[in-house]
Short mmCIF file of C-alpha atoms in Angstrom, two decimals:
data_model
loop_
_atom_site.label_atom_id
_atom_site.label_comp_id
_atom_site.label_asym_id
_atom_site.label_seq_id
_atom_site.Cartn_x
_atom_site.Cartn_y
_atom_site.Cartn_z
CA MET A 1 0.00 0.00 0.00
CA ASN A 2 2.84 2.43 0.87
CA ASP A 3 4.50 1.78 -2.50
CA SER A 4 1.31 2.60 -4.38
CA ILE A 5 0.82 5.81 -2.37
CA GLY A 6 4.36 6.88 -3.10
CA ALA A 7 3.97 6.05 -6.81
CA GLY A 8 0.73 7.99 -6.97
CA ALA A 9 2.34 11.02 -5.30
CA SER A 10 5.08 11.20 -7.94
CA ARG A 11 2.59 11.25 -10.82
CA PRO A 12 0.65 14.22 -12.18
CA PRO A 13 -2.75 14.54 -10.42
CA GLY A 14 -4.75 13.36 -13.43
CA MET A 15 -2.60 10.27 -13.83
CA ALA A 16 -2.84 9.48 -10.11
CA ASP A 17 -6.64 9.82 -10.24
CA ARG A 18 -6.78 7.53 -13.26
CA ALA A 19 -4.61 4.93 -11.54
CA THR A 20 -6.88 5.03 -8.49
CA LEU A 21 -9.95 4.65 -10.71
CA GLU A 22 -8.49 1.71 -12.61
CA ARG A 23 -7.51 0.06 -9.34
CA GLY A 24 -11.05 0.48 -8.02
CA TRP A 25 -12.58 -0.97 -11.18
CA ARG A 26 -10.17 -3.89 -11.03
CA LYS A 27 -11.08 -4.60 -7.40
CA ALA A 28 -14.80 -4.38 -8.17
CA THR A 29 -14.43 -6.70 -11.15
CA TRP A 30 -12.58 -9.37 -9.17
CA ARG A 31 -14.80 -8.98 -6.12
CA LEU A 32 -18.19 -9.00 -7.86
CA ILE A 33 -18.00 -10.71 -11.25
CA PRO A 34 -16.76 -14.21 -10.26
CA PHE A 35 -19.39 -14.56 -7.53
CA ILE A 36 -22.23 -13.14 -9.64
CA PHE A 37 -21.01 -15.31 -12.51
CA VAL A 38 -21.55 -18.43 -10.37
CA CYS A 39 -25.00 -17.18 -9.31
CA TYR A 40 -25.99 -16.60 -12.94
CA LEU A 41 -24.57 -19.97 -13.95
CA PHE A 42 -26.96 -21.72 -11.55
CA ASN A 43 -29.73 -19.35 -12.58
CA TYR A 44 -29.34 -20.53 -16.14
CA LEU A 45 -28.95 -24.18 -15.17
CA ASP A 46 -32.17 -23.98 -13.15
CA ARG A 47 -33.92 -22.32 -16.07
CA VAL A 48 -32.93 -24.70 -18.88
CA ASN A 49 -32.19 -28.05 -17.19
CA VAL A 50 -35.73 -29.01 -18.19
CA GLY A 51 -34.27 -29.47 -21.70
CA PHE A 52 -32.21 -32.42 -20.44
CA ALA A 53 -34.86 -33.70 -18.06
CA LYS A 54 -37.11 -33.90 -21.12
CA LEU A 55 -35.05 -36.82 -22.45
CA GLU A 56 -36.58 -39.03 -19.70
CA MET A 57 -39.41 -36.96 -18.28
CA LEU A 58 -41.74 -37.10 -21.29
CA ASP A 59 -41.80 -40.90 -21.41
CA ALA A 60 -42.02 -41.23 -17.62
CA LEU A 61 -45.00 -38.87 -17.32
CA LYS A 62 -46.54 -39.59 -20.75
CA LEU A 63 -46.26 -35.96 -21.90
CA SER A 64 -46.40 -34.83 -25.53
CA GLU A 65 -43.89 -32.51 -27.23
CA THR A 66 -46.55 -29.78 -27.22
CA VAL A 67 -47.13 -30.16 -23.47
CA TYR A 68 -43.37 -29.96 -22.92
CA GLY A 69 -43.08 -26.86 -25.11
CA LEU A 70 -45.94 -25.19 -23.25
CA GLY A 71 -44.45 -26.12 -19.87
CA ALA A 72 -41.01 -24.89 -20.88
CA GLY A 73 -42.54 -21.66 -22.11
CA ILE A 74 -45.06 -21.00 -19.32
CA PHE A 75 -42.10 -20.20 -17.05
CA PHE A 76 -41.81 -16.96 -19.01
CA ILE A 77 -45.41 -15.89 -18.42
CA GLY A 78 -44.55 -15.69 -14.72
CA TYR A 79 -41.20 -14.15 -15.60
CA VAL A 80 -42.62 -11.43 -17.84
CA THR A 81 -45.50 -10.42 -15.56
CA SER A 82 -43.20 -10.12 -12.54
CA GLY A 83 -40.10 -8.57 -14.10
CA VAL A 84 -40.86 -4.85 -13.70
CA PRO A 85 -42.35 -4.99 -10.17
CA SER A 86 -39.50 -7.25 -9.02
CA ASN A 87 -36.87 -4.82 -10.27
CA LEU A 88 -38.66 -1.85 -8.70
CA ILE A 89 -38.65 -3.73 -5.37
CA LEU A 90 -34.91 -4.31 -5.80
CA HIS A 91 -34.43 -0.58 -6.36
CA LYS A 92 -36.22 0.15 -3.06
CA LEU A 93 -35.05 -2.78 -0.93
CA GLY A 94 -31.46 -3.05 -2.15
CA ALA A 95 -29.77 -5.59 -4.40
CA ARG A 96 -28.26 -7.74 -1.65
CA ARG A 97 -31.51 -8.50 0.19
CA TRP A 98 -33.77 -8.94 -2.83
CA ILE A 99 -31.36 -11.05 -4.87
CA ALA A 100 -30.83 -13.33 -1.85
CA ILE A 101 -34.60 -13.77 -1.42
CA MET A 102 -35.11 -14.46 -5.14
CA MET A 103 -32.35 -17.07 -5.30
CA ILE A 104 -33.55 -18.98 -2.25
CA LEU A 105 -37.09 -19.08 -3.66
CA TRP A 106 -36.24 -20.12 -7.21
CA GLY A 107 -33.70 -22.71 -6.02
CA ALA A 108 -36.34 -24.34 -3.83
CA LEU A 109 -38.93 -24.25 -6.62
CA SER A 110 -36.50 -25.66 -9.16
CA ALA A 111 -35.67 -28.56 -6.83
CA ALA A 112 -39.42 -29.10 -6.31
CA MET A 113 -39.71 -29.90 -10.05
CA MET A 114 -38.74 -33.42 -9.00
CA LEU A 115 -42.30 -33.74 -7.60
CA VAL A 116 -44.04 -33.16 -10.96
CA THR A 117 -46.55 -35.90 -11.75
CA SER A 118 -48.87 -34.31 -14.34
CA PRO A 119 -49.06 -31.53 -16.93
CA LEU A 120 -50.86 -29.29 -14.41
CA SER A 121 -48.17 -29.61 -11.73
CA PHE A 122 -45.51 -29.13 -14.46
CA TYR A 123 -47.16 -25.89 -15.60
CA GLY A 124 -47.70 -24.61 -12.05
CA LEU A 125 -44.13 -25.08 -10.85
CA ARG A 126 -42.68 -23.66 -14.05
CA PHE A 127 -44.88 -20.56 -13.69
CA LEU A 128 -43.91 -19.99 -10.04
CA THR A 129 -40.22 -20.47 -10.81
CA GLY A 130 -40.54 -17.80 -13.49
CA VAL A 131 -42.10 -15.40 -10.97
CA ALA A 132 -39.24 -16.05 -8.52
CA GLU A 133 -36.48 -15.57 -11.11
CA ALA A 134 -37.98 -12.53 -12.84
CA GLY A 135 -35.95 -9.80 -11.16
CA PHE A 136 -32.54 -11.48 -11.10
CA PHE A 137 -31.13 -10.72 -14.54
CA PRO A 138 -32.47 -7.16 -15.00
CA GLY A 139 -31.53 -6.57 -11.37
CA MET A 140 -27.93 -7.56 -12.14
CA VAL A 141 -27.84 -5.28 -15.19
CA PHE A 142 -29.09 -2.44 -13.00
CA TYR A 143 -26.65 -3.43 -10.24
CA PHE A 144 -23.69 -3.05 -12.61
CA THR A 145 -24.78 0.52 -13.44
CA ASN A 146 -24.05 1.34 -9.77
CA TRP A 147 -20.43 0.27 -10.19
CA PHE A 148 -19.28 0.69 -13.80
CA PRO A 149 -19.83 3.51 -16.34
CA ALA A 150 -21.03 2.84 -19.89
CA GLN A 151 -17.57 2.45 -21.42
CA LYS A 152 -16.83 -0.49 -19.11
CA ARG A 153 -20.11 -2.34 -19.37
CA GLY A 154 -19.54 -4.21 -22.62
CA GLN A 155 -16.69 -6.22 -21.14
CA VAL A 156 -18.37 -6.50 -17.73
CA MET A 157 -21.57 -7.83 -19.30
CA ALA A 158 -19.57 -10.22 -21.47
CA LEU A 159 -17.79 -11.63 -18.40
CA PHE A 160 -21.06 -11.89 -16.49
CA MET A 161 -23.04 -13.45 -19.32
CA SER A 162 -20.30 -15.88 -20.27
CA ALA A 163 -22.01 -17.86 -17.48
CA ILE A 164 -24.58 -18.85 -20.13
CA PRO A 165 -22.19 -20.79 -22.38
CA VAL A 166 -20.36 -22.10 -19.30
CA SER A 167 -23.69 -23.38 -17.95
CA GLY A 168 -24.09 -25.25 -21.23
CA LEU A 169 -20.48 -26.40 -21.18
CA VAL A 170 -20.76 -27.69 -17.61
CA GLY A 171 -24.48 -28.43 -17.53
CA GLY A 172 -24.56 -30.59 -20.65
CA PRO A 173 -22.08 -33.25 -19.52
CA LEU A 174 -23.25 -32.94 -15.90
CA SER A 175 -26.92 -33.39 -16.78
CA GLY A 176 -26.12 -36.24 -19.14
CA TRP A 177 -24.08 -37.96 -16.43
CA MET A 178 -26.86 -37.50 -13.85
CA LEU A 179 -29.44 -39.06 -16.17
CA SER A 180 -27.15 -42.02 -16.86
CA HIS A 181 -25.84 -42.47 -13.31
CA PHE A 182 -29.25 -42.37 -11.63
CA GLN A 183 -31.15 -44.27 -14.32
CA ASN A 184 -31.73 -47.22 -12.00
CA GLY A 185 -33.81 -45.15 -9.58
CA GLN A 186 -31.43 -44.74 -6.64
CA GLY A 187 -33.17 -43.50 -3.53
CA GLY A 188 -36.54 -44.10 -5.16
CA LEU A 189 -36.00 -41.22 -7.61
CA ALA A 190 -35.60 -41.29 -11.39
CA GLY A 191 -32.62 -39.68 -13.10
CA TRP A 192 -34.61 -36.62 -14.17
CA GLN A 193 -35.75 -36.12 -10.55
CA TRP A 194 -32.18 -36.26 -9.24
CA LEU A 195 -31.24 -33.71 -11.93
CA PHE A 196 -33.74 -31.14 -10.64
CA LEU A 197 -32.84 -31.78 -6.99
CA LEU A 198 -29.05 -31.62 -7.36
CA GLN A 199 -29.08 -28.54 -9.60
CA GLY A 200 -31.67 -26.65 -7.52
CA LEU A 201 -30.29 -26.96 -3.98
CA PRO A 202 -26.94 -25.17 -4.66
CA THR A 203 -28.92 -22.08 -5.65
CA VAL A 204 -30.48 -21.96 -2.19
CA VAL A 205 -27.00 -22.03 -0.62
CA LEU A 206 -25.79 -19.29 -2.97
CA GLY A 207 -28.82 -17.19 -2.09
CA VAL A 208 -27.83 -17.26 1.57
CA ALA A 209 -24.24 -16.35 0.59
CA VAL A 210 -25.45 -13.32 -1.41
CA PHE A 211 -26.82 -11.73 1.74
CA PHE A 212 -23.39 -11.78 3.40
CA TYR A 213 -21.12 -11.23 0.38
CA LEU A 214 -22.58 -8.57 -1.91
CA SER A 215 -22.50 -4.83 -1.22
CA ASP A 216 -25.47 -2.72 -2.32
CA GLY A 217 -23.23 -0.04 -3.80
CA LEU A 218 -20.01 1.93 -3.52
CA ARG A 219 -20.91 3.45 -0.17
CA GLN A 220 -21.25 0.02 1.48
CA ALA A 221 -18.11 -1.47 -0.13
CA SER A 222 -15.71 -1.75 2.81
CA TRP A 223 -13.19 -3.47 0.54
CA LEU A 224 -12.61 -0.22 -1.42
CA THR A 225 -10.51 2.66 -0.12
CA PRO A 226 -12.10 6.13 0.24
CA ASP A 227 -10.03 7.37 -2.74
CA GLU A 228 -11.17 4.48 -4.91
CA LYS A 229 -14.81 5.07 -3.97
CA ALA A 230 -14.50 8.78 -4.76
CA ALA A 231 -12.84 8.13 -8.13
CA MET A 232 -15.43 5.51 -9.13
CA GLN A 233 -18.33 7.71 -8.03
CA ALA A 234 -16.91 10.63 -10.01
CA ALA A 235 -16.76 8.38 -13.11
CA LEU A 236 -20.38 7.33 -12.58
CA ASP A 237 -21.41 10.98 -12.10
CA ARG A 238 -19.67 11.99 -15.34
CA ASP A 239 -21.41 9.14 -17.13
CA GLU A 240 -24.79 10.23 -15.76
CA GLN A 241 -24.10 13.86 -16.71
CA GLY A 242 -23.21 12.71 -20.22
CA ARG A 243 -26.55 10.95 -20.54
CA ALA A 244 -28.38 13.95 -19.08
CA ALA A 245 -26.77 16.22 -21.68
CA GLY A 246 -27.93 13.98 -24.54
CA SER A 247 -31.13 14.92 -26.29
CA HIS A 248 -32.34 11.31 -26.17
CA ALA A 249 -31.69 10.67 -22.48
CA VAL A 250 -34.58 9.07 -20.56
CA HIS A 251 -34.96 9.92 -16.88
CA SER A 252 -38.30 8.56 -15.66
CA PHE A 253 -40.33 5.38 -16.05
CA GLY A 254 -43.12 7.40 -17.65
CA ALA A 255 -40.64 8.59 -20.28
CA VAL A 256 -39.51 5.00 -20.77
CA LEU A 257 -43.06 3.98 -21.71
CA ARG A 258 -43.25 6.82 -24.26
CA ASN A 259 -39.83 6.24 -25.82
CA GLY A 260 -39.86 4.53 -29.21
CA HIS A 261 -36.26 3.37 -28.93
CA VAL A 262 -37.09 1.42 -25.77
CA TRP A 263 -39.86 -0.52 -27.54
CA LEU A 264 -37.68 -1.05 -30.63
CA LEU A 265 -34.94 -2.51 -28.43
CA GLY A 266 -37.56 -4.70 -26.74
CA LEU A 267 -38.32 -6.19 -30.19
CA VAL A 268 -34.61 -6.67 -30.86
CA TYR A 269 -34.19 -8.48 -27.56
CA PHE A 270 -37.24 -10.62 -28.35
CA SER A 271 -35.63 -11.72 -31.63
CA ILE A 272 -32.34 -12.61 -29.90
CA GLN A 273 -34.13 -14.63 -27.24
CA MET A 274 -36.18 -16.52 -29.84
CA GLY A 275 -32.91 -18.02 -31.06
CA VAL A 276 -31.39 -18.43 -27.59
CA TYR A 277 -34.29 -20.37 -26.11
CA ALA A 278 -34.69 -22.60 -29.13
CA ILE A 279 -31.06 -23.63 -28.58
CA ASN A 280 -31.35 -23.94 -24.80
CA PHE A 281 -34.50 -26.06 -24.76
CA TRP A 282 -34.06 -28.11 -27.93
CA LEU A 283 -30.31 -28.58 -28.47
CA PRO A 284 -30.23 -31.97 -26.65
CA SER A 285 -33.29 -33.18 -28.58
CA ILE A 286 -31.89 -32.08 -31.96
CA ILE A 287 -28.64 -33.93 -31.23
CA LYS A 288 -30.52 -37.04 -30.09
CA ALA A 289 -32.59 -36.94 -33.30
CA LEU A 290 -29.34 -37.31 -35.26
CA GLY A 291 -29.12 -40.85 -33.91
CA VAL A 292 -27.17 -40.23 -30.70
CA GLN A 293 -28.82 -42.42 -28.06
CA SER A 294 -26.52 -42.17 -25.03
CA ALA A 295 -27.51 -39.34 -22.67
CA THR A 296 -23.85 -38.93 -21.72
CA THR A 297 -22.82 -38.52 -25.37
CA VAL A 298 -25.68 -36.06 -25.95
CA GLY A 299 -24.37 -34.09 -22.97
CA TRP A 300 -20.81 -33.90 -24.27
CA LEU A 301 -21.90 -32.98 -27.81
CA SER A 302 -24.21 -30.30 -26.38
CA ALA A 303 -21.22 -28.78 -24.57
CA LEU A 304 -19.22 -28.10 -27.76
CA PRO A 305 -21.30 -25.15 -29.07
CA TYR A 306 -21.18 -23.53 -25.62
CA LEU A 307 -17.39 -23.91 -25.44
CA PHE A 308 -16.90 -21.90 -28.63
CA ALA A 309 -19.58 -19.42 -27.57
CA GLY A 310 -17.79 -18.68 -24.29
CA VAL A 311 -14.57 -17.69 -26.06
CA PHE A 312 -16.44 -15.68 -28.70
CA ILE A 313 -18.45 -13.70 -26.13
CA ILE A 314 -15.31 -12.46 -24.33
CA ALA A 315 -13.56 -11.52 -27.59
CA VAL A 316 -16.53 -9.56 -28.97
CA GLY A 317 -17.09 -7.80 -25.61
CA ARG A 318 -13.50 -6.56 -25.55
CA SER A 319 -13.72 -5.44 -29.16
CA ALA A 320 -16.94 -3.49 -28.54
CA ASP A 321 -15.46 -1.61 -25.56
CA ALA A 322 -12.15 -0.93 -27.32
CA ARG A 323 -13.90 0.58 -30.36
CA GLY A 324 -16.79 2.20 -28.51
CA GLU A 325 -19.12 0.68 -31.12
CA ARG A 326 -22.29 -1.21 -30.19
CA ARG A 327 -24.66 -1.76 -33.13
CA TRP A 328 -22.51 -3.86 -35.48
CA HIS A 329 -21.06 -5.80 -32.55
CA LEU A 330 -24.67 -6.92 -31.94
CA ALA A 331 -25.98 -7.23 -35.52
CA VAL A 332 -23.13 -9.41 -36.82
CA PRO A 333 -23.49 -12.12 -34.13
CA MET A 334 -27.25 -12.16 -34.78
CA LEU A 335 -26.62 -12.73 -38.49
CA MET A 336 -24.14 -15.46 -37.61
CA ALA A 337 -26.85 -17.17 -35.53
CA LEU A 338 -29.19 -16.92 -38.51
CA VAL A 339 -26.68 -18.68 -40.77
CA GLY A 340 -26.11 -21.39 -38.16
CA LEU A 341 -29.82 -22.18 -37.80
CA LEU A 342 -30.22 -22.32 -41.59
CA LEU A 343 -27.34 -24.80 -41.84
CA ALA A 344 -28.80 -26.98 -39.07
CA ALA A 345 -32.22 -26.99 -40.75
CA HIS A 346 -31.10 -27.50 -44.37
CA PHE A 347 -28.61 -30.28 -43.63
CA SER A 348 -30.63 -31.87 -40.83
CA THR A 349 -29.41 -35.42 -41.49
CA ASN A 350 -25.67 -34.63 -41.62
CA ILE A 351 -24.35 -34.70 -38.06
CA VAL A 352 -21.14 -32.78 -38.86
CA ILE A 353 -22.87 -29.89 -40.66
CA VAL A 354 -25.67 -29.80 -38.07
CA MET A 355 -23.10 -29.53 -35.26
CA VAL A 356 -21.26 -26.75 -37.14
CA GLY A 357 -24.56 -24.94 -37.66
CA LEU A 358 -25.61 -25.35 -34.02
CA THR A 359 -22.19 -24.10 -32.90
CA LEU A 360 -22.44 -20.98 -35.09
CA ALA A 361 -26.02 -20.41 -33.90
CA THR A 362 -25.03 -20.76 -30.25
CA MET A 363 -22.00 -18.48 -30.65
CA GLY A 364 -24.04 -15.80 -32.38
CA ALA A 365 -27.21 -15.93 -30.30
CA LEU A 366 -25.47 -16.06 -26.92
CA THR A 367 -23.04 -13.28 -27.88
CA GLY A 368 -26.05 -11.17 -28.81
CA LEU A 369 -27.17 -11.16 -25.17
CA PRO A 370 -24.25 -9.26 -23.55
CA MET A 371 -23.78 -7.10 -26.66
CA PHE A 372 -27.40 -5.99 -26.41
CA TRP A 373 -27.49 -4.58 -22.87
CA PRO A 374 -25.01 -1.69 -23.26
CA LEU A 375 -27.43 -0.18 -25.83
CA PRO A 376 -30.36 0.64 -23.50
CA ALA A 377 -28.00 1.35 -20.58
CA ALA A 378 -26.34 4.06 -22.70
CA PHE A 379 -29.41 6.34 -22.74
CA LEU A 380 -31.46 5.31 -19.70
CA GLY A 381 -30.76 7.65 -16.79
CA SER A 382 -30.33 6.20 -13.31
CA ALA A 383 -33.90 7.04 -12.30
CA ALA A 384 -35.27 5.20 -15.36
CA ALA A 385 -32.80 2.32 -15.48
CA ALA A 386 -34.47 -0.07 -13.00
CA GLY A 387 -37.90 0.00 -14.64
CA GLY A 388 -36.62 0.53 -18.19
CA LEU A 389 -34.20 -2.39 -18.19
CA ALA A 390 -36.83 -4.64 -16.61
CA LEU A 391 -39.40 -3.61 -19.23
CA ILE A 392 -37.03 -4.39 -22.11
CA ASN A 393 -36.08 -7.68 -20.49
CA SER A 394 -39.74 -8.61 -20.02
CA LEU A 395 -40.52 -7.84 -23.68
CA GLY A 396 -37.63 -10.02 -24.75
CA GLN A 397 -38.56 -12.84 -22.43
CA VAL A 398 -41.93 -13.24 -24.16
CA ALA A 399 -39.77 -15.22 -26.59
CA GLY A 400 -39.13 -17.68 -23.80
CA PHE A 401 -42.79 -18.68 -24.05
CA VAL A 402 -43.22 -18.37 -27.82
CA SER A 403 -40.01 -20.10 -28.92
CA PRO A 404 -40.21 -23.47 -27.10
CA PHE A 405 -43.98 -23.72 -27.63
CA LEU A 406 -43.57 -22.96 -31.36
CA VAL A 407 -40.81 -25.54 -31.78
CA GLY A 408 -42.74 -28.18 -29.80
CA TRP A 409 -45.96 -27.61 -31.75
CA ILE A 410 -44.15 -27.77 -35.11
CA LYS A 411 -42.27 -30.91 -33.99
CA ASP A 412 -45.54 -32.63 -33.10
CA ALA A 413 -47.18 -31.49 -36.35
CA THR A 414 -44.34 -32.31 -38.77
CA GLY A 415 -42.09 -34.73 -36.89
CA SER A 416 -39.14 -32.39 -37.37
CA THR A 417 -37.74 -29.10 -36.01
CA ASP A 418 -36.54 -27.90 -39.43
CA THR A 419 -39.49 -25.60 -40.19
CA ALA A 420 -39.18 -24.02 -36.75
CA LEU A 421 -35.48 -23.29 -37.35
CA TYR A 422 -36.32 -21.54 -40.63
CA ILE A 423 -38.89 -19.38 -38.84
CA LEU A 424 -36.43 -18.51 -36.06
CA SER A 425 -33.83 -17.54 -38.68
CA SER A 426 -36.30 -15.05 -40.17
CA VAL A 427 -36.95 -13.54 -36.74
CA LEU A 428 -33.20 -13.07 -36.18
CA LEU A 429 -32.88 -11.34 -39.56
CA VAL A 430 -35.62 -8.86 -38.65
CA GLY A 431 -33.95 -8.23 -35.29
CA ALA A 432 -30.54 -7.56 -36.86
CA LEU A 433 -32.09 -5.03 -39.25
CA LEU A 434 -33.86 -3.30 -36.35
CA VAL A 435 -30.55 -2.97 -34.47
CA LEU A 436 -29.19 -0.87 -37.32
CA ARG A 437 -32.18 1.48 -37.05
CA VAL A 438 -31.00 2.57 -33.60
CA PRO A 439 -29.04 5.85 -34.06
CA ALA A 440 -25.31 5.32 -33.48
CA ARG A 441 -25.11 8.62 -31.55
CA LEU A 442 -27.53 7.17 -29.00
CA VAL A 443 -25.53 4.09 -28.04
CA ASP A 444 -21.90 4.38 -29.23
CA ARG A 445 -19.28 5.85 -26.93
#
């Protein structure tokens, strides 16, 4: 500490301030991102593990593909209807308390999926889990605005949301192993029941840890020095002043509802999520339909697209921050996802080309998620951010209902997912074109 003080004293004031700021950001990144990353990893596992459970669950409970698609999607009805009020509660109650409560609830509900015996209980638990999870992701996006200014958020969001491909990378083999290992009904439970139980309970533990580990904001961060807090707060204030000076800045929830760019971005996020949830919920089934029968092999093959996606997300996030450009760093991955889905649909009997297509689709769609969020955060003022980000997230999450239900219905009707993949490709194309309608001056910096 004495060395750093002496070094700072020998530098010009501006350089010393910058060094203090960078040190504070570095501390915040290492303190917050790894822990939140793990929380989001289990959030995503709890949300999409139903895609692996489906491999056994449908036969065990005599459910159709349409029932599964509706059950997978009904989660998002609860999610969408609860997103805005949940994030407004977080804004009032504080991130630490509300995130802890949400995680404990959704972990318990996800584990309770092991008790499903009928379509009605499947729908009910999925809906309640969606209600419990609704505020977590938009709450985290809002939480980061209390620590990092706009020019840092591309990389921060990329690090945070790399939990999605990691959840696929880890969750695929893990889920496949669980289904295979517990297939003989150990403890009186089927493999799919063990999957829900063992992936839900860690979230409850993490929820308790959130209460003790996270800080609500800079003021409560005892692990930062006063100089670091002051430098980081000054950077946030400059960022807020920059938004306030912009003619398109939005500073109230009422203004959010009247802002056309907010609704346009909601449509863009909807199109991204249509591709994302098709991959999340149907990737194991598409691979199995290629003739792969072993659940363990399906798990390992499912991990490959997520491995490449994880690397790609970090690289694109760094590029976006370094260039201060947002629109093309979002549109290009969306177009890449489009090409991947078209390949998977057109060459649906060739396992190599299908895997290449699914890998491109996963890389593009999942990269679209972190590259999207710096756009609305760039023009939503702090007073509007909590409700505005939750509204956009809720609009996008409607795709979580539409996408799996659409794919399931088409699969039952045609015996194949190919038509659904063509439709999803068209939606991604529309979304990419809408991204380029957002004025660069509004989001680039």
